[in-house]
């Protein structure tokens, strides 16, 4: 009986291994959707996308969300939840 309970508890611990990882993934998906909406709004207002998108590809920094925040389309820069 004890070995069965131990086996079942081990299986349950594996099933619920890291709930924080799922929460971070949901946060990332939400942030990407918010960024897509902000880009659409910026493009609708300015008839072009921000030039910071090219800088982001070159430098690897998140200048895109900073540019969208500066223009008022995005409320705050998007930060990856670690």
Tab-separated table of C-alpha atoms in Angstrom:
chain	number	residue	atom	x	y	z
A	1	UNK	CA	0.000	0.000	0.000
A	2	UNK	CA	2.807	2.387	0.885
A	3	UNK	CA	4.624	1.715	-2.378
A	4	UNK	CA	1.440	2.366	-4.390
A	5	UNK	CA	0.879	5.668	-2.584
A	6	UNK	CA	4.522	6.634	-3.181
A	7	UNK	CA	4.230	5.742	-6.860
A	8	UNK	CA	1.019	7.746	-7.268
A	9	UNK	CA	2.462	10.768	-5.459
A	10	UNK	CA	5.524	10.637	-7.734
A	11	UNK	CA	3.310	10.633	-10.825
A	12	UNK	CA	1.310	13.572	-9.486
A	13	UNK	CA	4.471	15.539	-8.724
A	14	UNK	CA	5.612	15.058	-12.318
A	15	UNK	CA	2.230	16.170	-13.630
A	16	UNK	CA	2.350	19.413	-11.638
A	17	UNK	CA	6.096	19.906	-12.004
A	18	UNK	CA	6.349	23.634	-12.675
A	19	UNK	CA	3.134	25.644	-12.736
A	20	UNK	CA	5.167	28.865	-12.900
A	21	UNK	CA	6.418	27.888	-16.350
A	22	UNK	CA	2.866	27.757	-17.689
A	23	UNK	CA	2.059	31.122	-16.143
A	24	UNK	CA	5.133	32.664	-17.756
A	25	UNK	CA	4.137	31.226	-21.120
A	26	UNK	CA	0.646	32.703	-20.807
A	27	UNK	CA	2.229	36.070	-19.936
A	28	UNK	CA	4.484	35.883	-23.004
A	29	UNK	CA	1.553	35.086	-25.295
A	30	UNK	CA	-0.423	37.997	-23.855
A	31	UNK	CA	2.541	40.332	-24.331
A	32	UNK	CA	2.982	39.288	-27.956
A	33	UNK	CA	-0.703	39.898	-28.646
A	34	UNK	CA	-0.463	43.329	-26.980
A	35	UNK	CA	2.595	44.166	-29.070
A	36	UNK	CA	0.793	43.120	-32.259
A	37	UNK	CA	-2.150	45.384	-31.401
A	38	UNK	CA	0.197	48.273	-30.622
A	39	UNK	CA	1.970	47.798	-33.955
A	40	UNK	CA	-1.364	47.822	-35.763
A	41	UNK	CA	-2.388	51.036	-34.016
A	42	UNK	CA	0.957	52.673	-34.757
A	43	UNK	CA	0.779	51.671	-38.413
A	44	UNK	CA	-2.797	52.950	-38.704
A	45	UNK	CA	-1.845	56.334	-37.244
A	46	UNK	CA	1.487	56.814	-39.047
A	47	UNK	CA	1.014	54.711	-42.202
A	48	UNK	CA	4.313	52.960	-41.518
A	49	UNK	CA	5.896	50.796	-38.884
A	50	UNK	CA	8.417	52.302	-36.460
A	51	UNK	CA	12.024	52.379	-37.654
A	52	UNK	CA	13.013	50.819	-34.338
A	53	UNK	CA	12.026	47.401	-35.718
A	54	UNK	CA	15.154	47.378	-37.874
A	55	UNK	CA	17.302	48.422	-34.906
A	56	UNK	CA	15.892	45.587	-32.809
A	57	UNK	CA	16.993	43.046	-35.395
A	58	UNK	CA	20.520	44.483	-35.482
A	59	UNK	CA	21.201	45.282	-31.828
A	60	UNK	CA	19.040	42.653	-30.120
A	61	UNK	CA	17.557	45.241	-27.764
A	62	UNK	CA	13.867	45.849	-27.361
A	63	UNK	CA	13.809	49.280	-28.940
A	64	UNK	CA	10.530	48.427	-30.651
A	65	UNK	CA	8.438	48.334	-27.483
A	66	UNK	CA	10.329	51.388	-26.216
A	67	UNK	CA	9.442	53.285	-29.404
A	68	UNK	CA	5.800	52.217	-29.138
A	69	UNK	CA	5.757	53.285	-25.485
A	70	UNK	CA	7.261	56.647	-26.399
A	71	UNK	CA	4.589	57.236	-29.034
A	72	UNK	CA	1.848	56.447	-26.515
A	73	UNK	CA	0.502	53.394	-28.318
A	74	UNK	CA	1.865	50.934	-25.757
A	75	UNK	CA	1.460	51.611	-22.023
A	76	UNK	CA	4.785	50.094	-20.892
A	77	UNK	CA	7.715	48.270	-22.507
A	78	UNK	CA	7.302	44.521	-22.732
A	79	UNK	CA	9.656	42.644	-20.426
A	80	UNK	CA	10.176	38.884	-20.596
A	81	UNK	CA	9.145	37.219	-17.321
A	82	UNK	CA	12.178	35.224	-16.216
